[in-house]
Tab-separated table of C-alpha atoms in Angstrom:
chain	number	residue	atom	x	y	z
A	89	UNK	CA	76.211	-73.975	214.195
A	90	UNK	CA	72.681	-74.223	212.708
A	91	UNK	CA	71.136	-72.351	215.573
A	92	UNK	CA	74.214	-69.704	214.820
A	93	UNK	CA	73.901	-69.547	210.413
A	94	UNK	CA	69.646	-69.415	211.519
A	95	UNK	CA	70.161	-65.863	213.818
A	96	UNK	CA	72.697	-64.850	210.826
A	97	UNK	CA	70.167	-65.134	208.430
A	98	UNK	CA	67.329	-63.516	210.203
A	99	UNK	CA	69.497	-60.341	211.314
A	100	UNK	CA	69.453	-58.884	208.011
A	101	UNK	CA	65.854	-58.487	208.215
A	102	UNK	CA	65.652	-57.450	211.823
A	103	UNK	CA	68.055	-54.814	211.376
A	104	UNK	CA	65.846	-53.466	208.107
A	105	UNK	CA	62.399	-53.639	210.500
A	106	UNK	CA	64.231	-51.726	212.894
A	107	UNK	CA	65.868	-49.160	210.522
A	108	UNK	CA	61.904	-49.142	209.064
A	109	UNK	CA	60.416	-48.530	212.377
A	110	UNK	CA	62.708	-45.559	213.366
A	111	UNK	CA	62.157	-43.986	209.806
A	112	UNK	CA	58.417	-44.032	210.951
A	113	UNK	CA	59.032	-42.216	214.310
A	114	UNK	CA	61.190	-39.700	212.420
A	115	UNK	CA	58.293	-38.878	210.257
A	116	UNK	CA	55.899	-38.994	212.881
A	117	UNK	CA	57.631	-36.495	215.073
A	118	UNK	CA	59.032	-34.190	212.228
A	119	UNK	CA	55.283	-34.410	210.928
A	120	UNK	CA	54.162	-33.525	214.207
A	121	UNK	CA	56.912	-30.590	214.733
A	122	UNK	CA	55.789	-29.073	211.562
A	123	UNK	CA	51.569	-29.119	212.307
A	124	UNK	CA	53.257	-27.521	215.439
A	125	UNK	CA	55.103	-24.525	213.550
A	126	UNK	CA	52.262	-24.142	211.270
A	127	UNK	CA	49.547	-23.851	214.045
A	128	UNK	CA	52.509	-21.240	216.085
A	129	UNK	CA	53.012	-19.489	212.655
A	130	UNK	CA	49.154	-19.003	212.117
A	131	UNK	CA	48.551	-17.676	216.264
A	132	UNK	CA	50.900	-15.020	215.098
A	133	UNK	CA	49.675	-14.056	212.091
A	134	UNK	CA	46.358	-13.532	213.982
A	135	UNK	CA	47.663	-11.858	216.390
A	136	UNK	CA	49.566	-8.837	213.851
A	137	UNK	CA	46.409	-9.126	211.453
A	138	UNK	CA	44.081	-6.136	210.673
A	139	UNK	CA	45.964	-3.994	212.778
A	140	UNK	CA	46.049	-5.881	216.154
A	141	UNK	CA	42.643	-5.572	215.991
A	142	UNK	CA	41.197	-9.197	216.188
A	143	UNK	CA	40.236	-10.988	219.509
A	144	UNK	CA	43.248	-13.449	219.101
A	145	UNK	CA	42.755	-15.462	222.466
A	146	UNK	CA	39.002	-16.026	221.891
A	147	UNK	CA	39.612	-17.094	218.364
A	148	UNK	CA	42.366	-19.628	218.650
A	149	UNK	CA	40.494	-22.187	218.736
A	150	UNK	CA	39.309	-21.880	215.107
A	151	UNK	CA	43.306	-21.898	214.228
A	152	UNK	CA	44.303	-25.187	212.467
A	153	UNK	CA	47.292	-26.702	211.997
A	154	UNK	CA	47.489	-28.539	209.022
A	155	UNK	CA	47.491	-24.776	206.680
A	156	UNK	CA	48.581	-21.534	206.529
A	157	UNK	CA	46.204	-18.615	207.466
A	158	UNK	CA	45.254	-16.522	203.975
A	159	UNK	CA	45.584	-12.914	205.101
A	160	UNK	CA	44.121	-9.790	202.404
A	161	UNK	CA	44.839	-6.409	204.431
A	162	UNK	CA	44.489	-2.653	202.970
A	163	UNK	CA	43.600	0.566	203.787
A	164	UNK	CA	44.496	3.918	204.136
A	165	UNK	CA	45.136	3.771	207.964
A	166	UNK	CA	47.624	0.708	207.250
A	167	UNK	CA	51.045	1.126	208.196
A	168	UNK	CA	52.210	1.360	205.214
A	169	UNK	CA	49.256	2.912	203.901
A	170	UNK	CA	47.315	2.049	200.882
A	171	UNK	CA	45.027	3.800	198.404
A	172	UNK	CA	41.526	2.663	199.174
A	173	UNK	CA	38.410	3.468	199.939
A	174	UNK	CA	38.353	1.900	202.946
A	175	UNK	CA	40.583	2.980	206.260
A	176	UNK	CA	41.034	-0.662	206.669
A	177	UNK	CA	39.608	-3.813	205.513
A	178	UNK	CA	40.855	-7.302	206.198
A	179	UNK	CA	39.685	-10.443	206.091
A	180	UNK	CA	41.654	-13.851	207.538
A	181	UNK	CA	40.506	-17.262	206.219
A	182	UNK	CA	41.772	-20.472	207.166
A	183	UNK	CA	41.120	-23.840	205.651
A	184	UNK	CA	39.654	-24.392	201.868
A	185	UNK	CA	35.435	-25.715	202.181
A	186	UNK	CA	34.012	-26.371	198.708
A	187	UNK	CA	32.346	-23.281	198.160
A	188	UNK	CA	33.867	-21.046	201.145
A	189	UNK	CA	37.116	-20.975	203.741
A	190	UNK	CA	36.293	-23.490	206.542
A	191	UNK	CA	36.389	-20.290	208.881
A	192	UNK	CA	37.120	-16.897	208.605
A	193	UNK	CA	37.169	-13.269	210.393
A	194	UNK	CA	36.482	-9.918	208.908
A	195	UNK	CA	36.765	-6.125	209.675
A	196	UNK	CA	36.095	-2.956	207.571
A	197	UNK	CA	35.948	0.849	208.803
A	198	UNK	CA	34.992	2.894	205.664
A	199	UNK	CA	34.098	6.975	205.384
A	200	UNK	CA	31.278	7.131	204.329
A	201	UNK	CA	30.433	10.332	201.983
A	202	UNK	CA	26.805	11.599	202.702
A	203	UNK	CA	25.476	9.539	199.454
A	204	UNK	CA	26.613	6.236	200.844
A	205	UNK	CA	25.036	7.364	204.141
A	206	UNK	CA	21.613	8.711	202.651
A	207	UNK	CA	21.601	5.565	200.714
A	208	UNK	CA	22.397	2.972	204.171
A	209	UNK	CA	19.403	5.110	205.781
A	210	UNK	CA	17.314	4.666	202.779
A	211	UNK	CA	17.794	0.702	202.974
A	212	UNK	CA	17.304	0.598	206.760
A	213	UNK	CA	14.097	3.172	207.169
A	214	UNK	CA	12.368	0.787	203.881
A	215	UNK	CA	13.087	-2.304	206.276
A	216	UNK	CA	12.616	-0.553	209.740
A	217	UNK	CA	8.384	-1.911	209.206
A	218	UNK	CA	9.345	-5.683	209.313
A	219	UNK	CA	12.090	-5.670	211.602
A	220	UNK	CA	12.530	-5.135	215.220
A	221	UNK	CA	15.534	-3.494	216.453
A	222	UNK	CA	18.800	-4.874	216.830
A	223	UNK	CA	20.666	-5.868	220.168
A	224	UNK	CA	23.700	-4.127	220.321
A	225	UNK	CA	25.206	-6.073	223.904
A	226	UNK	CA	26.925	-2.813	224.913
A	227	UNK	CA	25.028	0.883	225.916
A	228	UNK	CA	25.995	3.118	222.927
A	229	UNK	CA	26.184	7.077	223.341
A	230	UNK	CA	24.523	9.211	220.981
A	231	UNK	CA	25.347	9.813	217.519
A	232	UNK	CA	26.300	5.849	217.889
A	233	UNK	CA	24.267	3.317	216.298
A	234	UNK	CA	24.675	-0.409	215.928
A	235	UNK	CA	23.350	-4.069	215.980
A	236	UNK	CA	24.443	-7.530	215.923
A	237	UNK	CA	23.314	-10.225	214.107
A	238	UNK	CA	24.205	-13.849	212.841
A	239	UNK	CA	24.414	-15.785	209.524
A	240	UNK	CA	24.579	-19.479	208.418
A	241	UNK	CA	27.538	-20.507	206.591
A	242	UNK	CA	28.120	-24.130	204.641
A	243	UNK	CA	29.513	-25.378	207.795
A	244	UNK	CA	28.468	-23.938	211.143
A	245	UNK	CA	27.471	-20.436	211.365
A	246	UNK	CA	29.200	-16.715	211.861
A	247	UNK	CA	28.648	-13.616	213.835
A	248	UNK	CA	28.355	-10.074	213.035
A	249	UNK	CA	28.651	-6.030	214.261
A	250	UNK	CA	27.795	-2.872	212.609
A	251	UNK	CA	28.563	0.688	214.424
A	252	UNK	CA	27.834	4.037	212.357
A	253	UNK	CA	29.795	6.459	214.454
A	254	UNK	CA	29.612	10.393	213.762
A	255	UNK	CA	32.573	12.327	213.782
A	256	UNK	CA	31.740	16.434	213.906
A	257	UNK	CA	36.024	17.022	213.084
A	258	UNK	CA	35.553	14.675	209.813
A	259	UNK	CA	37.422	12.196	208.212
A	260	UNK	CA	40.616	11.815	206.527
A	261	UNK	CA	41.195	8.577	203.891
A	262	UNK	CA	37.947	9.794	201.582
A	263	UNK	CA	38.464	12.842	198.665
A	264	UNK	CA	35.211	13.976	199.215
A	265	UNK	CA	34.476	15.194	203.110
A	266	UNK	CA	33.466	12.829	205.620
A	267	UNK	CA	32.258	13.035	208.968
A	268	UNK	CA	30.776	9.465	209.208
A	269	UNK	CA	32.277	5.806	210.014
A	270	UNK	CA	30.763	2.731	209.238
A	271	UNK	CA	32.661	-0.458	211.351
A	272	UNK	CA	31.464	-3.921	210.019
A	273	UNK	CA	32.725	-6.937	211.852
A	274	UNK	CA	32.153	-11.134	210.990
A	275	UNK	CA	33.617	-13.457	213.359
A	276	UNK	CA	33.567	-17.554	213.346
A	277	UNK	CA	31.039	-19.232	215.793
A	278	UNK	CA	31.085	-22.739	216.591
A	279	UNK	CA	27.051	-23.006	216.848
A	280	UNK	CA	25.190	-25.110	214.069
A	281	UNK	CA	23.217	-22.379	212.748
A	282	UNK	CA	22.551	-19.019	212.972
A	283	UNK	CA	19.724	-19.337	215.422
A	284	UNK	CA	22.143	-21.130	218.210
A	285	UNK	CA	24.663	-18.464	218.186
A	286	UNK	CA	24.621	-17.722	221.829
A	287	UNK	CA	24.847	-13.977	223.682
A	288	UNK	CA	28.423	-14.318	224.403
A	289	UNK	CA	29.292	-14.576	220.772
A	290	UNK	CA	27.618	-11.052	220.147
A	291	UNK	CA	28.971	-9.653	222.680
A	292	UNK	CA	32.084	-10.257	221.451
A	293	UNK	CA	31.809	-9.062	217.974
A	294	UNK	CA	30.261	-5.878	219.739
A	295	UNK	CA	33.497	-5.424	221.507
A	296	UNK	CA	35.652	-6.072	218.459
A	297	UNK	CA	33.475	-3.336	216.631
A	298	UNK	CA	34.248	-1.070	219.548
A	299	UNK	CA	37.595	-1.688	219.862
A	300	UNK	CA	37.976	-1.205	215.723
A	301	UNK	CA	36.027	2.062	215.775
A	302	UNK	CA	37.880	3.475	219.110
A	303	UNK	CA	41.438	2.826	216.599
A	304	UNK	CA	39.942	5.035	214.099
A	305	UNK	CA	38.751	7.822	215.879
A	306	UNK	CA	41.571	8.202	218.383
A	307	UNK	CA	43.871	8.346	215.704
A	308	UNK	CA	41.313	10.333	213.518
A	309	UNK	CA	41.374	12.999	215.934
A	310	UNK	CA	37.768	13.320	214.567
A	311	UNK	CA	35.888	14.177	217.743
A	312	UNK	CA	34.057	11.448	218.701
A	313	UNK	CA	34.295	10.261	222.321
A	314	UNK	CA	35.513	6.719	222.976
A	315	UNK	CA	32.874	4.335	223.207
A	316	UNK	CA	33.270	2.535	226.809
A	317	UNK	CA	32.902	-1.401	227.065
A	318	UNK	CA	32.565	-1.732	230.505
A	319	UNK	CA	28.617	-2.603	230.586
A	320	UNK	CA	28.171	-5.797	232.354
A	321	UNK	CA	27.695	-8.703	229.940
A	322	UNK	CA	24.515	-10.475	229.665
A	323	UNK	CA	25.067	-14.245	230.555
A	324	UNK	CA	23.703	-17.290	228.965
A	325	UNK	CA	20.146	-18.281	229.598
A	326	UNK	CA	19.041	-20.066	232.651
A	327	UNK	CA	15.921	-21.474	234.531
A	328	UNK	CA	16.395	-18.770	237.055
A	329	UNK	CA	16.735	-15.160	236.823
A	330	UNK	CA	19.633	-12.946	238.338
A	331	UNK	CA	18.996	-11.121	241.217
A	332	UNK	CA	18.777	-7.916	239.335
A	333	UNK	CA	16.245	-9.597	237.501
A	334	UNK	CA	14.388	-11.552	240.515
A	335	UNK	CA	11.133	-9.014	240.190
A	336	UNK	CA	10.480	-11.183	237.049
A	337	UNK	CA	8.252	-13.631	238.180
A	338	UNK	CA	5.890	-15.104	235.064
A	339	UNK	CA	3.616	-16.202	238.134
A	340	UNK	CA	2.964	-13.431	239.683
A	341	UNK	CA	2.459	-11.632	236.532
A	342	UNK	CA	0.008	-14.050	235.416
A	343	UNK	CA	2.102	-14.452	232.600
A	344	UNK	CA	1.514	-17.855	230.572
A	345	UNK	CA	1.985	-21.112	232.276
A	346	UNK	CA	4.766	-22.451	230.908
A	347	UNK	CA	8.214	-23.567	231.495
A	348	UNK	CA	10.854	-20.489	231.555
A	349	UNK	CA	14.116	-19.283	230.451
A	350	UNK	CA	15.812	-16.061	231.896
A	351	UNK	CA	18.727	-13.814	230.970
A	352	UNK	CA	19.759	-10.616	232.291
A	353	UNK	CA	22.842	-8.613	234.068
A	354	UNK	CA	24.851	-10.711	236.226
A	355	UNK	CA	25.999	-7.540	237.887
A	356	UNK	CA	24.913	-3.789	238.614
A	357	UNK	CA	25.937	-0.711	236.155
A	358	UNK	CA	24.766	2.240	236.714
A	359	UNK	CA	24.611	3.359	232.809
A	360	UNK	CA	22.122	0.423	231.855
A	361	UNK	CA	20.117	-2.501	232.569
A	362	UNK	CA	18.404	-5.689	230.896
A	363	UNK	CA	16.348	-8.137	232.016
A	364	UNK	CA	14.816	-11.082	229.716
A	365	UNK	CA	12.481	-14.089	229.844
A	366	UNK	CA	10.757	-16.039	227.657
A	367	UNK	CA	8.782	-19.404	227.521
A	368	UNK	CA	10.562	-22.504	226.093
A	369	UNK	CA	7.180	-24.498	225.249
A	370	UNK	CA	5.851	-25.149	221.671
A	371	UNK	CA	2.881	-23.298	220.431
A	372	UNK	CA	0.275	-20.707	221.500
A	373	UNK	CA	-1.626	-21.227	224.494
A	374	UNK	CA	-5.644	-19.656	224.464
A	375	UNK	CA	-6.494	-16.570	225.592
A	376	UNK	CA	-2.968	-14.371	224.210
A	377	UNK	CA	-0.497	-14.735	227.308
A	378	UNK	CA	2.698	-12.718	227.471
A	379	UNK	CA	4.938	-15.432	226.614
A	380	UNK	CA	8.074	-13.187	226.877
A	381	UNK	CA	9.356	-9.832	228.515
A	382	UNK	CA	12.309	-7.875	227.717
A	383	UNK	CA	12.981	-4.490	230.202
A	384	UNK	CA	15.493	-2.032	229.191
A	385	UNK	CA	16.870	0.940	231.362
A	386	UNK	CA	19.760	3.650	230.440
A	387	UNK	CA	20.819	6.955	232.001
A	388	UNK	CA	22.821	9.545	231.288
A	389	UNK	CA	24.168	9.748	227.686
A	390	UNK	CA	23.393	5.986	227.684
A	391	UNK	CA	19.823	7.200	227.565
A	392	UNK	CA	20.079	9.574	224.942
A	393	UNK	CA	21.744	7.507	222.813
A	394	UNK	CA	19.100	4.293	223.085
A	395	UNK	CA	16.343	7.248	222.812
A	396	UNK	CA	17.742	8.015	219.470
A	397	UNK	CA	18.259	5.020	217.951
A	398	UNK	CA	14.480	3.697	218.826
A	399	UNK	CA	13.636	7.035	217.088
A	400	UNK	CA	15.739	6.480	213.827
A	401	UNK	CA	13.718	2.908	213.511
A	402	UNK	CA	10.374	4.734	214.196
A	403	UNK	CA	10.020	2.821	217.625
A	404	UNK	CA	10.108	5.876	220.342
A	405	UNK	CA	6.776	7.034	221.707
A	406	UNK	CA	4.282	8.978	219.493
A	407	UNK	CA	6.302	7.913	216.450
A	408	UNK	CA	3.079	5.216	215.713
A	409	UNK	CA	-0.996	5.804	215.842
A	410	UNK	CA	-2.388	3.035	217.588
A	411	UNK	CA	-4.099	0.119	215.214
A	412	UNK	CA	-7.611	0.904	214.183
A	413	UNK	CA	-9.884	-0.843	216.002
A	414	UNK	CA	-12.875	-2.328	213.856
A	415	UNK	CA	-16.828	-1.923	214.839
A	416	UNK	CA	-16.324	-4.637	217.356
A	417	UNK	CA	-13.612	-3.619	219.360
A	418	UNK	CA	-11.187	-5.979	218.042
A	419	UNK	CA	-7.861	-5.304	216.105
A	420	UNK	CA	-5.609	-6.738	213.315
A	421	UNK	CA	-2.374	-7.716	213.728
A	422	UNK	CA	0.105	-8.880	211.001
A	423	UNK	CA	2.420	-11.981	212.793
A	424	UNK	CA	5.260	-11.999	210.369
A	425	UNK	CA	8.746	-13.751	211.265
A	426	UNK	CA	9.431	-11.449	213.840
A	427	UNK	CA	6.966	-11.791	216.770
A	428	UNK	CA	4.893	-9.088	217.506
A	429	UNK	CA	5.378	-6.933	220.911
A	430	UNK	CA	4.130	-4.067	222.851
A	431	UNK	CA	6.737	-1.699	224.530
A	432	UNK	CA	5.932	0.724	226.935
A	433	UNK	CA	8.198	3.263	227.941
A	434	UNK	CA	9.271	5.466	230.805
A	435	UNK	CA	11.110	8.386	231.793
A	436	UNK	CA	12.758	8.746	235.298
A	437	UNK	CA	15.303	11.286	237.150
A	438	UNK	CA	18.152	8.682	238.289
A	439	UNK	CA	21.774	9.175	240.189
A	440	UNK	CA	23.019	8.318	236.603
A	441	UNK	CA	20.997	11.582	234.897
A	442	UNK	CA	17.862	11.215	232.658
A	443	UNK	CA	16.703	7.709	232.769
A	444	UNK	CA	15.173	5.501	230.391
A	445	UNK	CA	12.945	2.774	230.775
A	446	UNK	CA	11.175	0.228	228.025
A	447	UNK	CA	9.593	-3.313	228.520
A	448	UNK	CA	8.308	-4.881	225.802
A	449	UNK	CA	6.010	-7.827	226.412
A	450	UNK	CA	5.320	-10.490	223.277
A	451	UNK	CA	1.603	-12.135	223.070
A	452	UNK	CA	1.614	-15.901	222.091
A	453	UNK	CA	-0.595	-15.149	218.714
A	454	UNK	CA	-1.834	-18.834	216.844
A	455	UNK	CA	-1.394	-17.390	213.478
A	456	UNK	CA	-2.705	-20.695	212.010
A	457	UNK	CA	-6.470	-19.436	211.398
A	458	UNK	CA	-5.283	-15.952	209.797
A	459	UNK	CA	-5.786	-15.347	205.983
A	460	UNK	CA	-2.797	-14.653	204.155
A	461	UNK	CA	0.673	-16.578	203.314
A	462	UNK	CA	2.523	-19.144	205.389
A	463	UNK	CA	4.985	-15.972	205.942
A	464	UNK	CA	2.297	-13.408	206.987
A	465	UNK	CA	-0.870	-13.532	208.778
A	466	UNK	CA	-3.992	-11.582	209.440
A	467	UNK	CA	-4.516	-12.099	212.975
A	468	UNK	CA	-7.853	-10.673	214.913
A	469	UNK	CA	-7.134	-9.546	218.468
A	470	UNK	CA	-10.234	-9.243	220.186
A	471	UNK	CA	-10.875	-5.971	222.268
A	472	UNK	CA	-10.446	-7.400	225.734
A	473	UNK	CA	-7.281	-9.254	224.856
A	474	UNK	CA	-5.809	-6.338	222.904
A	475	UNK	CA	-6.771	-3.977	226.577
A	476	UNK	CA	-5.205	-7.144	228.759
A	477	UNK	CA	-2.259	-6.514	226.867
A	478	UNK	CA	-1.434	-3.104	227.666
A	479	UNK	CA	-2.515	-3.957	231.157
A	480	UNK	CA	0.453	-6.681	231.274
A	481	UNK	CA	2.905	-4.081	230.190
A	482	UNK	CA	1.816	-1.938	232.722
A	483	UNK	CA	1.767	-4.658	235.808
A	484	UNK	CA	5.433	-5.332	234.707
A	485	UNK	CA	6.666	-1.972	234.561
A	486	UNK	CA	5.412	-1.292	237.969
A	487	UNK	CA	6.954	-4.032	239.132
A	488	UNK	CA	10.016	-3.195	237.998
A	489	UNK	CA	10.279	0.074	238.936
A	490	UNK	CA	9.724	-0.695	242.562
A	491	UNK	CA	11.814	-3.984	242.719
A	492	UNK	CA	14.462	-2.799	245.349
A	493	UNK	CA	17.266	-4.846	243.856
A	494	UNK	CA	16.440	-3.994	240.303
A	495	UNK	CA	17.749	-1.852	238.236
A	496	UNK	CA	15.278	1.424	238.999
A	497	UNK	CA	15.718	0.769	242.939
A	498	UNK	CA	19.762	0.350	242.828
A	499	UNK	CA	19.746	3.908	240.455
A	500	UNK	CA	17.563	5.618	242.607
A	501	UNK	CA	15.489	6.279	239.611
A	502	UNK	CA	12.096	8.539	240.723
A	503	UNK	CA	9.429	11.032	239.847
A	504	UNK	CA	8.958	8.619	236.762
A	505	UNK	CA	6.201	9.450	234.101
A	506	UNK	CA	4.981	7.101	231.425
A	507	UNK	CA	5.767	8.175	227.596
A	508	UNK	CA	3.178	6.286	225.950
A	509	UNK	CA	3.322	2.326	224.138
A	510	UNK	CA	4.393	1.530	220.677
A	511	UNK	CA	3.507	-1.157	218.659
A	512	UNK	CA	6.357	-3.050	217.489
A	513	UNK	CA	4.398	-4.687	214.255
A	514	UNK	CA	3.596	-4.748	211.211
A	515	UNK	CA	0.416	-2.631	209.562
């Protein structure tokens, strides 16, 4: 009976522990059920934001589940639309950071009016001195500009497109005539900083940019062609290079002795081709080695189009006088944050059309004995090195041009005449 009135008084208890422990699990799985709706609720929203426009699959994993998504949309090109300047502009944020969203995507296409554009061209031609060209990961046609790029943010780091597209029909969304469009894209990236953000990231705000500005002009009826994205991507570096890229041998260039990295097409198109390698050591070795090559090929309207926008930045043959040599034979250079280069460039008749051909080689410059600021430095190039130089350029252009597996030799690229170098620096 005392074993019996014992149980008795313990079940009380018992039954509360249990009743306790399945009130847990209900919370648990109705807490998990809901992080589960929210995170479903948000894919959607990104997948109906700015106008279907986003790159939902590749950005799901920046999606959380423990918030809803913060979507601002307008436009004129909205359904319904919206008086605005812009023919859309949308931005979707998720999370709250102390000073900014935890991550968050972007998209504008705006008409510009010819001041807006005079004014953009203003801004770029005062900056075109200390910069070097942008990347744009996809052949553009002409009257098509663009460039990536990539930012730091409070936590992590984001990428970004620009396109300027011209459109001879003009316009509509703008009360005073337009006949350009100006496509601005900023998309998360999981790299630490801005410097880490790797190719594949650009490429895809390239193809978002593309994708945005195709919307507009198809349903513009404005006259520009439909920008293709079918060039091959450029894959991630490696010690190797592809076997488009296999003439680029560092050795056999006498390039400098060092340990390096290689990027370039992973497979053949016959509108463009890159190759890309570069050293991965620390400092400047004696005597000014190339301690990176870039070669660049386009044909057909490809070619026109990269022709034109190396002219509007002042970087197409004959734009530049050579740098004044001094009594000695020896020039100046300016190393600033953007490493100095040579480009040489050359014209070829291809199975593609008019063909296109630049490789720009980078010197290893020890800006640590120059006069000047910790930003910008004076540095003397003697004579010989500044004539070894051009040589380099030369010995890799040749070689690429008769590589049978590159790019030249699978184009059928021929009767080729050399257009003349450019300095790619600072004065």
């Amino acid at each position: 009976m005392r074993w019996i009135r014992g149980r008795r008084a313990w079940f009380p208890y018992a039954l509360a522990g249990g009743v306790l422990a399945l009130a847990v699990a209900g919370t648990v799985v109705w807490f998990s059920a809901d992080r589960a709706q929210q995170r479903a609720d948000n894919l959607r929203q990104l997948d109906r934001a700015c106008a279907g426009l986003l790159p939902g699959e590749r950005l799901r994993g920046f999606v959380p589940a423990d918030g809803a998504g913060v979507l601002e949309e307008y436009g004129t090109m909205l359904d319904p639309g919206q008086e605005s300047r812009a023919l859309l502009n949308c931005t979707l944020s998720w999370g709250s950071g102390r000073w900014e969203p935890t991550h968050r995507v972007r998209i504008r296409a705006e008409a510009q009016i010819a001041a807006q554009v005079e004014e953009t061209e203003a801004a770029e031609a005062a900056e075109a001195g200390d910069r070097h060209i942008s990347d744009f990961p996809l052949p553009l046609p002409p009257g098509v500009t663009g460039g990536t790029g990539a930012d730091d943010r409070v936590e992590g780091s984001e990428v970004s497109a620009s396109l300027r597209v011209e459109c001879p029909g003009g316009l509509r969304g703008r009360k005073a005539p337009s006949r350009t469009l100006q496509v601005s894209v900023e998309l998360p990236s999981k790299a630490d900083s801005d410097h880490d953000v790797p190719a594949a990231d650009h490429l895809l705000a390239a193809r978002t940019a593309v994708a945005t500005a195709n919307w507009v002009t198809e349903r513009q009826k404005c006259g520009a062609k439909p920008i293709r994205t079918d060039a091959s991507p450029r894959p991630a570096a490696g010690p190797a290079p592809t076997k488009l890229c296999a003439w680029l041998d560092p050795d056999g260039l006498e390039f400098a002795q060092d340990t390096w990295e290689f990027s370039g097409d992973g497979a053949y198109n016959r509108r463009a081709g890159f190759c890309s390698g570069r050293t991965t050591g620390y400092g400047a070795p004696p005597g000014l080695p190339v301690v990176e090559v870039t070669a660049e090929s386009w044909s057909g309207e490809f070619a026109r189009g990269a022709y034109e926008r190396h002219s509007d930045a002042g970087t197409a043959p004959g734009q530049r006088a050579p740098s004044p040599a001094r009594r000695d034979g020896s020039v100046v250079i300016r190393a600033s944050a953007f490493s100095p280069k040579l480009a040489l460039w050359a014209k070829s008749e291809c199975d593609g059309g008019t063909g296109y051909h630049r490789i720009a080689v980078t010197p290893a410059l020890d800006s640590g004995n120059g006069d000047g600021d910790e930003e910008e430095k004076e540095v003397v190039v003697e004579g010989s090195d500044r004539k070894r130089l051009s040589a380099d350029a030369r010995a890799a252009l040749d070689r690429y041009l008769a590589a049978a597996d590159g790019w030249p030799g699978r184009t059928n690229c021929r009767a080729t005449t050399i257009l003349g170098e450019v300095e790619e620096w600072p004065r």
